[in-house]
Short mmCIF file of C-alpha atoms and ligand atoms in Angstrom, two decimals:
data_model
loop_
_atom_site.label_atom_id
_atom_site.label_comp_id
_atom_site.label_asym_id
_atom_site.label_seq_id
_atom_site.Cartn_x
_atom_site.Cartn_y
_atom_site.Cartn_z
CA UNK D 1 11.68 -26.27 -0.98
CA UNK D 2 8.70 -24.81 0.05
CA UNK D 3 8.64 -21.07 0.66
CA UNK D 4 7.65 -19.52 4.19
CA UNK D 5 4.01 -17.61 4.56
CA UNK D 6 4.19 -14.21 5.11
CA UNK D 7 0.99 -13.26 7.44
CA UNK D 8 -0.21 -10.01 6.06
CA UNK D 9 -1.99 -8.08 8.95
CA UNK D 10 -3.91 -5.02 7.15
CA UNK D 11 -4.35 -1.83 9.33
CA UNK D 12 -5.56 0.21 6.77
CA UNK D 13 -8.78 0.98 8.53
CA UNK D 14 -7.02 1.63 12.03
CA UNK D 15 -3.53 3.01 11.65
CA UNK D 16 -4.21 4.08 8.01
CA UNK D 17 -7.75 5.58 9.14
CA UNK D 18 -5.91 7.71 12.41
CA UNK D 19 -4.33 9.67 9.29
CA UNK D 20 -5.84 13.33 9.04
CA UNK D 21 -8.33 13.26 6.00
CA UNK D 22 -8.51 9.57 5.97
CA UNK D 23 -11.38 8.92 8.20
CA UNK D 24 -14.03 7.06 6.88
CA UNK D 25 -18.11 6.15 8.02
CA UNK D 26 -19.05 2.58 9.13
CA UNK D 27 -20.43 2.22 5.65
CA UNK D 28 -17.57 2.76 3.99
CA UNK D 29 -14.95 0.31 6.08
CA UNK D 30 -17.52 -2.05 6.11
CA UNK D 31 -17.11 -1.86 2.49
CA UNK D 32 -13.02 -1.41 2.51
CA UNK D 33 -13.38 -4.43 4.94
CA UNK D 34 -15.28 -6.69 2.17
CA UNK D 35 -12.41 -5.49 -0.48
CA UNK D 36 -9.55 -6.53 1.87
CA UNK D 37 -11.02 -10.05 2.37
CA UNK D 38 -11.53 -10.23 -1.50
CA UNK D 39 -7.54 -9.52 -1.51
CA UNK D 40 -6.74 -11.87 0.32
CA UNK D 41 -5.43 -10.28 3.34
CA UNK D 42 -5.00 -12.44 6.23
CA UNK D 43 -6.06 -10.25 9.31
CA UNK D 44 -7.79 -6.87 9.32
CA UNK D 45 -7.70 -4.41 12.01
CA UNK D 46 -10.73 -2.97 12.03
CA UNK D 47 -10.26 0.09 14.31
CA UNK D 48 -9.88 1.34 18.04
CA UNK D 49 -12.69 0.33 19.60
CA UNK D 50 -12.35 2.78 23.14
CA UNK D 51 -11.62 5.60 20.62
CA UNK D 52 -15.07 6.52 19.75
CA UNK D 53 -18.56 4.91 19.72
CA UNK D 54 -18.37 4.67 15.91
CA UNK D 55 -15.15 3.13 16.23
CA UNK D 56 -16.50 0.32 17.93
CA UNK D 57 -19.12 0.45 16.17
CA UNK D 58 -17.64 -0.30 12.98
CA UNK D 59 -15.32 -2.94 14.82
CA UNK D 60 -18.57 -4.49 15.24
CA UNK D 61 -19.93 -4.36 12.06
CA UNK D 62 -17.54 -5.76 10.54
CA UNK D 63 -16.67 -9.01 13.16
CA UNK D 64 -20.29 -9.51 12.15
CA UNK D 65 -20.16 -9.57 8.36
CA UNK D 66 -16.40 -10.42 7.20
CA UNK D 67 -16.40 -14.32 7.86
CA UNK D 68 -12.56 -15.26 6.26
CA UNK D 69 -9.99 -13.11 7.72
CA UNK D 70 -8.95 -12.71 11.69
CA UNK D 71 -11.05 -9.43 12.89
CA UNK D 72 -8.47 -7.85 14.85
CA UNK D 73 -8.94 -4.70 17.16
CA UNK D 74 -6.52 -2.16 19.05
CA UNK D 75 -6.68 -1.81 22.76
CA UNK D 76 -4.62 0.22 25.18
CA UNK D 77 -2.72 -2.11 28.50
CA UNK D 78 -6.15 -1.17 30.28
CA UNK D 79 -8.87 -3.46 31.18
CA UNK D 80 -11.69 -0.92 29.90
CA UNK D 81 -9.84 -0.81 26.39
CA UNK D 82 -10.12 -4.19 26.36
CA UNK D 83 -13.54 -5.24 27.42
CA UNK D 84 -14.09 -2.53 24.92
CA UNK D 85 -12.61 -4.55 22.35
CA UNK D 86 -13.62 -7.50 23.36
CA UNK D 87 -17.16 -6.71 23.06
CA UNK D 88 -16.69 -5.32 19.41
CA UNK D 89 -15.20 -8.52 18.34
CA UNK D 90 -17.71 -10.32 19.50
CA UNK D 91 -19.34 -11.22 16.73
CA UNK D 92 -16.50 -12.60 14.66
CA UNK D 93 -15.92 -16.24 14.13
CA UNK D 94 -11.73 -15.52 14.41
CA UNK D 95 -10.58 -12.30 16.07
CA UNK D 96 -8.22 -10.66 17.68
CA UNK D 97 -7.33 -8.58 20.62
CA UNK D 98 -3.51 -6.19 19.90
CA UNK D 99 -2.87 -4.77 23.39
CA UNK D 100 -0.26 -1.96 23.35
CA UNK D 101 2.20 -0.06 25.46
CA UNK D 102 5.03 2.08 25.01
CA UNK D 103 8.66 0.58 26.10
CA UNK D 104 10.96 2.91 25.19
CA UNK D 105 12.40 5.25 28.05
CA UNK D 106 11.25 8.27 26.48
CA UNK D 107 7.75 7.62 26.02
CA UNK D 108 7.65 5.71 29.81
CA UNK D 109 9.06 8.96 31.30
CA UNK D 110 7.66 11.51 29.49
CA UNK D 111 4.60 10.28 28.34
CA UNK D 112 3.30 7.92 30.38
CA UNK D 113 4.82 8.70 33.40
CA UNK D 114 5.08 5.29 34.66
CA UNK D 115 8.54 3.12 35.15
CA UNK D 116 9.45 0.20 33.41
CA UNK D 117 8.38 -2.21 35.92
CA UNK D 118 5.03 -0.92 35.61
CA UNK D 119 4.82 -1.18 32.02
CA UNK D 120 5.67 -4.52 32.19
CA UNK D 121 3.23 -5.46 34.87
CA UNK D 122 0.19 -3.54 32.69
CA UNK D 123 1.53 -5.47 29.92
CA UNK D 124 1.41 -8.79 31.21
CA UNK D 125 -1.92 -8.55 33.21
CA UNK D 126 -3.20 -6.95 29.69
CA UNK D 127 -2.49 -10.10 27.35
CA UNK D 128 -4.05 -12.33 30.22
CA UNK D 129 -6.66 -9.69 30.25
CA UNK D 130 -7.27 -10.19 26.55
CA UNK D 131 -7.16 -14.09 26.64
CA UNK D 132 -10.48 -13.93 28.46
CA UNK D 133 -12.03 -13.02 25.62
CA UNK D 134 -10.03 -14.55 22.87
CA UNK D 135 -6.95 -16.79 22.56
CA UNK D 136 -5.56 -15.20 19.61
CA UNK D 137 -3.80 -12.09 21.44
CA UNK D 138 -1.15 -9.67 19.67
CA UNK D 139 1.25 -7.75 22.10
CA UNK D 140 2.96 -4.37 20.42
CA UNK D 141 5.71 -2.87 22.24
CA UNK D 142 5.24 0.66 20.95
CA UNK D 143 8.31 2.72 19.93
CA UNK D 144 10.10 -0.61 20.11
CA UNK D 145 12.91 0.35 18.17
CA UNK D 146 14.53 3.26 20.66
CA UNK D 147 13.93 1.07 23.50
CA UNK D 148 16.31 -0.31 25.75
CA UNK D 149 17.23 -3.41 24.41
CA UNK D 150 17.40 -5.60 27.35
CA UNK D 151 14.18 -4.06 29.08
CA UNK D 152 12.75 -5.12 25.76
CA UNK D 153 14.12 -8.78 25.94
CA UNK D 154 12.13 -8.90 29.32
CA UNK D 155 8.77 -7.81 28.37
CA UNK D 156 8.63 -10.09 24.91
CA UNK D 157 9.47 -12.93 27.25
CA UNK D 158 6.94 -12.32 29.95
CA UNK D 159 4.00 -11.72 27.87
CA UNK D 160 4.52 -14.92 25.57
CA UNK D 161 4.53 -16.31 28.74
CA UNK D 162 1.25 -14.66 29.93
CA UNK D 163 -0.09 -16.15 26.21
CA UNK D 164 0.77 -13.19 23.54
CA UNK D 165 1.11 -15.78 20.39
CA UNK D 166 2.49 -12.46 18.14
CA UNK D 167 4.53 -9.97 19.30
CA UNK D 168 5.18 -6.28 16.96
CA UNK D 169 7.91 -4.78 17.55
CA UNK D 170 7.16 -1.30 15.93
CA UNK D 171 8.87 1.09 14.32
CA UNK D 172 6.51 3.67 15.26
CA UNK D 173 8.40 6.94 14.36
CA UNK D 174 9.87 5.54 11.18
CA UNK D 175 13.44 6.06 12.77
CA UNK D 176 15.18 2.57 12.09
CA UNK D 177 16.92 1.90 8.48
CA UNK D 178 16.77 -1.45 7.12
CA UNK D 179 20.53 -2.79 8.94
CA UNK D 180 18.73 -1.63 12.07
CA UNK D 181 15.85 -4.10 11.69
CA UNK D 182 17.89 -7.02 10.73
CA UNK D 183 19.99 -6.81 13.61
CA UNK D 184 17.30 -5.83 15.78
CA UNK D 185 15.21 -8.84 14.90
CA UNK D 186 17.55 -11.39 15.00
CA UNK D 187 19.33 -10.39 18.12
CA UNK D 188 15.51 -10.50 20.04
CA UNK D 189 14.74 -13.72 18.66
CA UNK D 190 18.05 -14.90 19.77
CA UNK D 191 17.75 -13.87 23.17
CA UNK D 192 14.56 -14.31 24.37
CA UNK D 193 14.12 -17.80 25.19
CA UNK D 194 10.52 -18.57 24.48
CA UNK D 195 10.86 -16.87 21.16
CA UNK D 196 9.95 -19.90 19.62
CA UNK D 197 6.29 -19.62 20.84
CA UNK D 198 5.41 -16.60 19.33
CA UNK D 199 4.81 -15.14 15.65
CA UNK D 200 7.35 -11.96 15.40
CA UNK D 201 5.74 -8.79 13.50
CA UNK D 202 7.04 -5.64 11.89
CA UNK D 203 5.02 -2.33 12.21
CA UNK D 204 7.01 0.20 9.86
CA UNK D 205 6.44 3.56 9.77
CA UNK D 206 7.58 5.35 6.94
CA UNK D 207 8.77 8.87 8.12
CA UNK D 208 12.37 8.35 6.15
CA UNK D 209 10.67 6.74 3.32
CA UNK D 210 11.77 3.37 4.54
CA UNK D 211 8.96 1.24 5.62
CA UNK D 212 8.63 -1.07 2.97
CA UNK D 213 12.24 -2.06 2.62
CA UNK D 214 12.45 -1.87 6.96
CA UNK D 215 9.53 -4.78 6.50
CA UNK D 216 11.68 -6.58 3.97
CA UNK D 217 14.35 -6.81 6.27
CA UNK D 218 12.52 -7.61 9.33
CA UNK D 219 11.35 -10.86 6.70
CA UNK D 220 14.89 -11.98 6.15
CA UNK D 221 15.11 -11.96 10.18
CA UNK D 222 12.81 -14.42 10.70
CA UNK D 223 9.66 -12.28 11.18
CA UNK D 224 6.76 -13.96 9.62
CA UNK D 225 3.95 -11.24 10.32
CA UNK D 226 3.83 -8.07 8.10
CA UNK D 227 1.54 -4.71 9.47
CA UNK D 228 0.73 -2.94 6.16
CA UNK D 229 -1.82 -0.56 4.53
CA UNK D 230 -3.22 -0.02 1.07
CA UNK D 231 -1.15 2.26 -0.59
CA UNK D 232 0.83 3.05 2.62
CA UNK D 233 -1.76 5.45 4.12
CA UNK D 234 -1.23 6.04 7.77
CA UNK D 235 -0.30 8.08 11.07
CA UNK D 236 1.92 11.16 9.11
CA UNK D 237 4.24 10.02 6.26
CA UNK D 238 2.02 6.40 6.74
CA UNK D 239 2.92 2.48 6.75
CA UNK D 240 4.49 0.27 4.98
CA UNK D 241 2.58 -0.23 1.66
CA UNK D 242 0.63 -3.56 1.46
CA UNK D 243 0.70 -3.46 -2.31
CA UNK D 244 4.38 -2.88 -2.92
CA UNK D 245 5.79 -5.46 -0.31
CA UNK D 246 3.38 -8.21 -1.85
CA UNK D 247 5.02 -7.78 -5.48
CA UNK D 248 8.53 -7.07 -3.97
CA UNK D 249 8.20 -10.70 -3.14
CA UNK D 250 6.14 -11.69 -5.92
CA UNK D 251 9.03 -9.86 -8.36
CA UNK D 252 12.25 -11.36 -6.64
CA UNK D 253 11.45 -14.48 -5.32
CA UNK D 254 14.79 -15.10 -5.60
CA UNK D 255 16.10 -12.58 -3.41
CA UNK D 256 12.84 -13.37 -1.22
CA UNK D 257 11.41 -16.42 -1.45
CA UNK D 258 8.13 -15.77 0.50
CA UNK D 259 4.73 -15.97 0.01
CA UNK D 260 1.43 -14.33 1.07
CA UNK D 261 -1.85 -15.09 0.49
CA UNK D 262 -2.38 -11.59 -1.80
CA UNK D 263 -4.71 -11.91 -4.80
CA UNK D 264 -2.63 -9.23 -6.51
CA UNK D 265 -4.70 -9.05 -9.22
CA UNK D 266 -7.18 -6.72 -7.17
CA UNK D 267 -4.45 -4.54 -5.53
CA UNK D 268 -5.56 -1.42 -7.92
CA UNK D 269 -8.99 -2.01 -7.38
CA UNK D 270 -8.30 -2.08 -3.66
CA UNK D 271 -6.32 1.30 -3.98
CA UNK D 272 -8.96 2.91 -6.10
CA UNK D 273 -11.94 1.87 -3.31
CA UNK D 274 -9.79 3.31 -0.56
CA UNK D 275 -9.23 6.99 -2.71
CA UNK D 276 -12.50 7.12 -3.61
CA UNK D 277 -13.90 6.35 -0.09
CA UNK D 278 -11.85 9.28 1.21
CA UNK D 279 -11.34 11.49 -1.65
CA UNK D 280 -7.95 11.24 -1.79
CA UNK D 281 -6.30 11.02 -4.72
CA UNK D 282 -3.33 8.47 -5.10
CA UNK D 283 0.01 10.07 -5.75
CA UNK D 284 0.91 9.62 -9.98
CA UNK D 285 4.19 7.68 -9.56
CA UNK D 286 3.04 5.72 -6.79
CA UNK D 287 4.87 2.12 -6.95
CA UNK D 288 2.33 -0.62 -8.06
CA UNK D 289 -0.84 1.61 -8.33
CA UNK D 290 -0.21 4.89 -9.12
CA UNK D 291 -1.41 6.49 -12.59
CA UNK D 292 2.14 6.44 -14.32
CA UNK D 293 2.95 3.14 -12.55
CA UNK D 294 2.77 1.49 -16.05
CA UNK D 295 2.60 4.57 -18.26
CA UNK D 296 5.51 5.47 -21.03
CA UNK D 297 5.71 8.50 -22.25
CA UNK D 298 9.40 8.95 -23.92
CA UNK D 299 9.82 7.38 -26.88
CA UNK D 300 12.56 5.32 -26.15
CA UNK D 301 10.78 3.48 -23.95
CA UNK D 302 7.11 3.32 -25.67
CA UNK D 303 9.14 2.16 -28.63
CA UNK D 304 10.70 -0.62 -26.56
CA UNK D 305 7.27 -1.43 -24.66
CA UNK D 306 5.69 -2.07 -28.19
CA UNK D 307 8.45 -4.32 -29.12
CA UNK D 308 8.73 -6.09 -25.28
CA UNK D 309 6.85 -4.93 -22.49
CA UNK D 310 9.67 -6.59 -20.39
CA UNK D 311 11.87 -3.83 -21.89
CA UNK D 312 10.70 -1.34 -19.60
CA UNK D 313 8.31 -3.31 -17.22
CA UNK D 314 9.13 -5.64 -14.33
CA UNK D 315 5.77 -6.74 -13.74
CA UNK D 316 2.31 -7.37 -16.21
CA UNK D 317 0.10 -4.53 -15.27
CA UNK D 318 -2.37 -6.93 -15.36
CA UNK D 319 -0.77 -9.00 -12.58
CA UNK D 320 -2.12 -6.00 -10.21
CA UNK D 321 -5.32 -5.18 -11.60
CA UNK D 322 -4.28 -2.40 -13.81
CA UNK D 323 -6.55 -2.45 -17.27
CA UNK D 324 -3.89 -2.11 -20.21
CA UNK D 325 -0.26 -0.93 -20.55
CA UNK D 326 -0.84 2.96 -20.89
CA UNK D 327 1.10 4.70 -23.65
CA UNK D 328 0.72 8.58 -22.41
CA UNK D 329 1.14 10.55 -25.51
CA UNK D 330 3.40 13.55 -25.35
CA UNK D 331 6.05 16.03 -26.03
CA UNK D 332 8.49 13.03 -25.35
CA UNK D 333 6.49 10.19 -27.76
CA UNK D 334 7.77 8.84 -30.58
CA UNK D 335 6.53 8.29 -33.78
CA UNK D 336 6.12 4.51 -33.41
CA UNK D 337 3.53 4.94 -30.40
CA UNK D 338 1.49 7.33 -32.28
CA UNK D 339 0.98 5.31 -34.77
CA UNK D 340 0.46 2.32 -32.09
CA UNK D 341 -2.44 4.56 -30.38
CA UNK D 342 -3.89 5.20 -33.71
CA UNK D 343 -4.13 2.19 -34.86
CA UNK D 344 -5.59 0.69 -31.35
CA UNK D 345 -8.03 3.74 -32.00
CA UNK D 346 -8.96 1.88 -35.46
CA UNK D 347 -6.99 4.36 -37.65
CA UNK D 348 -5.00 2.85 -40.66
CA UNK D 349 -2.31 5.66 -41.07
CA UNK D 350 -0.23 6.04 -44.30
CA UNK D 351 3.52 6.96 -43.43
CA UNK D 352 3.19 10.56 -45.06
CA UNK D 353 0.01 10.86 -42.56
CA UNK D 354 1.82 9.65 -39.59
CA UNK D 355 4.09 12.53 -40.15
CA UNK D 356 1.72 15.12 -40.46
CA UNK D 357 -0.54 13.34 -37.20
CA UNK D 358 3.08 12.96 -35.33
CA UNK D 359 3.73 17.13 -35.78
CA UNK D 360 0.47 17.93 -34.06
CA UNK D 361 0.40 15.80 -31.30
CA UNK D 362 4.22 17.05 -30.60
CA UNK D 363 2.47 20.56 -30.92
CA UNK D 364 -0.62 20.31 -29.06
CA UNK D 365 1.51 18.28 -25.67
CA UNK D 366 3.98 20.82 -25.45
CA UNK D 367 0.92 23.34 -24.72
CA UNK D 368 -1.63 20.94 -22.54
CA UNK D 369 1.39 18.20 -21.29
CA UNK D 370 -0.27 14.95 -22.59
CA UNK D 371 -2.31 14.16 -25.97
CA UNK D 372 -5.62 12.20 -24.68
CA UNK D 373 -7.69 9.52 -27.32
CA UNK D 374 -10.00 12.32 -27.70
CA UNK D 375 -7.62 14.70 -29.00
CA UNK D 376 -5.38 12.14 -31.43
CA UNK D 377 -9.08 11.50 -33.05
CA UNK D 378 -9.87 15.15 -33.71
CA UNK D 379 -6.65 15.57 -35.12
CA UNK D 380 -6.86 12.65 -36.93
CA UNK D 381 -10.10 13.72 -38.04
CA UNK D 382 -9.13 17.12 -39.01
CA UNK D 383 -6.20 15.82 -41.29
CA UNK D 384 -8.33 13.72 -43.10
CA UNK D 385 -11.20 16.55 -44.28
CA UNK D 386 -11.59 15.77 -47.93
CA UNK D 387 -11.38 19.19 -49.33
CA UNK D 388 -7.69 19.42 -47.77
CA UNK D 389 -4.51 19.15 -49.64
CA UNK D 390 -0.69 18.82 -48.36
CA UNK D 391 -0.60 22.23 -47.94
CA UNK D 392 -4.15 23.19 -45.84
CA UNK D 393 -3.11 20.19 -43.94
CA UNK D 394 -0.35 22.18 -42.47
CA UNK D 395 -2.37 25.00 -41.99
CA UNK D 396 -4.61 22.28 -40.39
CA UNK D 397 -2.08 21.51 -38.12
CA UNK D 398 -1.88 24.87 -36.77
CA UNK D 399 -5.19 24.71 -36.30
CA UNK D 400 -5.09 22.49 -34.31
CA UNK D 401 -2.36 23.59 -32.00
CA UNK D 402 -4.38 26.55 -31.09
CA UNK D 403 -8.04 24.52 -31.50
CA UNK D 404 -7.37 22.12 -29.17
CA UNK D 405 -4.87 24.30 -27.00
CA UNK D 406 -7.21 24.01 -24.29
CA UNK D 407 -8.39 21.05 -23.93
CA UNK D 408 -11.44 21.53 -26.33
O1 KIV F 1 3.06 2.67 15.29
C1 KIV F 1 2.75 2.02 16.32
O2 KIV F 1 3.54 1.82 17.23
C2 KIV F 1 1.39 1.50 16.39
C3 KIV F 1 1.07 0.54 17.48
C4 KIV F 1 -0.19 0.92 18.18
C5 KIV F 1 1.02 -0.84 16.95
O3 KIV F 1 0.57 1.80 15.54
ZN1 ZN F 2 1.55 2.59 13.71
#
């Protein structure tokens, strides 16, 4: 049986972007932009057009150069948000207009100050609003999940009817845990009777840590549409990350037999292009991408790597773009992937050797954490003056220890 299509809807350059120290210049989302349409994604959101002339700006740019994907861009339940984004998509052979309001009570009362029957009327006017310029219109019922569920059932049905082919149902403030969004999903889709017309989409916030498994349930509830960023940037503790639903299903495709149309192959490259364009570094353990995503360091497990990367890996690094398996020398190694690192460093060591070479890189990482290439080659190096015998080699090593302390 065929599996179902998982529409992955990137926001990295809107929601991920609104993150403090994320912004980025035209330049560089243009750029991002090309890299997300080299991965595959299925629709970008390329920003918030009424935000700020370079917002729209960059909307523009690229509807005008990014051919494959859906452009999509964010507009508030007003008309002037709208032309606004209609105008920015105008260049784009697909796009997309995502109108937005809140729904829940809190946010109606307190922040918008309007009543629900009002919100629904903005809403509906909005998506026929939108369908002037495009017929490809998202609705997003903000703060979906803490809003009153029947009030909710009412607006999804009148703006499919008013043309809304995909309706989010956020989870803006990262509140819901994944038996929430099951229920939640299925229950809407059962209810509202023209459910059948639209696409249903997840938005999950991460603020409990929960975003990515929230979007795994709202999958196994029927929703077919998946808001994501590279590596889970976005508004405080972010989205759900792009690059660890796509091999959650890629992984288990027996527990979730879905597909997407991810090239995962450049999901590191992807993440790399996004920290570099906004100098922030990717967290180490980071799932997928992160530097020790596929690094060993105890021996244990570099000695069962070496033997059967399957051992201690559930995926090929290679399967995400990552270069190599990385063997981190240090206090923890064992002597099996020292001599695996030396040898993939073009060293032939003799067992008494490996000894001796083992010592000193147990030495020098319990002073400077990890043992680099650079450092196993000096010490290899060292060991191996010809004037040395057994017993300057150990003074050798001591040399070392201190030598090299520091990173020399
Ligand atoms: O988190 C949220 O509710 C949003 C909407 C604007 C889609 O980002
Ligand atoms: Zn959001």
């Amino acid at each position: 049986m065929a599996s179902d299509r998982i529409v992955i809807f990137d926001t990295t350059l809107r929601d991920g972007e609104q993150a403090p120290g994320f912004s980025m210049r035209i330049d560089e989302k243009l750029a991002l932009a090309r890299q997300l349409d080299g991965l595959g994604v299925d629709i970008i959101e390329a920003g918030f057009p009424i935000a700020s002339d370079a917002d729209a700006e960059a909307v523009r740019r690229v509807a005008s150069e990014v051919r494959r994907p859906v452009i999509a861009a964010l507009a508030r339940c007003c008309a002037g948000d709208i032309d606004r984004a209609g105008w920015s998509l105008g260049p784009a052979d697909r796009s997309r207009i995502h109108v937005f309001i809140a729904t829940s009570d809190l946010h109606l009362s307190r922040k918008l100050r309007i009543t629900r029957e009002a919100c629904l009327d903005a809403a509906v006017e909005s998506v026929k609003h939108a369908r002037r310029y495009t017929d490809d219109v998202e609705f997003s019922a903000e703060d979906a999940t803490r809003s009153d569920f029947d009030f909710l059932c009412r607006i999804v049905e009148a703006v499919v009817a008013a043309g809304a082919g995909t309706i989010n149902l956020p989870d803006t403030v990262g509140y819901a845990v994944p038996s929430d969004i099951r229920e939640f999903f299925e229950r809407i889709r059962a209810r509202v009777p023209n459910a059948d017309r639209a696409i249903f989409s997840a938005h999950c916030h991460d603020d409990l840590g929960l975003a990515v498994a929230n979007s795994l349930a709202a999958i196994e509830a029927g929703v077919r549409q998946i808001e994501c960023t590279i590596n889970g940037i976005g508004e405080r503790a972010g989205n759900a990350a792009l690059e660890e639903l796509v091999m959650a299903m890629r992984v288990r495709p027996d527990r979730l037999p879905f597909e997407t149309g991810i090239r995962s192959e450049y999901l590191y490259a992807c993440s790399q292009a996004l920290s570099a364009f906004t100098n922030e570094p990717v967290q180490a353990n980071k799932a997928i991408v992160g530097r020790n995503a596929f690094a060993h360091e105890a021996g244990i497990h570099q000695d069962g790597v070496l033997k059967d990367r399957r051992t201690y890996e559930i995926m090929r690094p290679e399967d995400v773009g990552v270069p190599a398996t990385t063997l981190v020398l240090g206090k923890h190694s064992g002597r099996h992937a020292v001599q695996k690192r030396c040898e993939d460093l073009g060293f032939t060591v003799e067992r008494f050797e490996l000894d001796q070479i083992y010592r000193a890189v147990i030495t020098l990482a319990d002073e400077q954490k990890t043992v680099s290439d650079d450092d196993l080659v000096a010490i290899v190096h060292e060991l191996r003056r010809p004037h040395r015998d057994s017993t300057h080699t150990v003074v050798s090593i001591e040399h070392i220890e201190i030598g090299y302390g520091h990173g020399v």
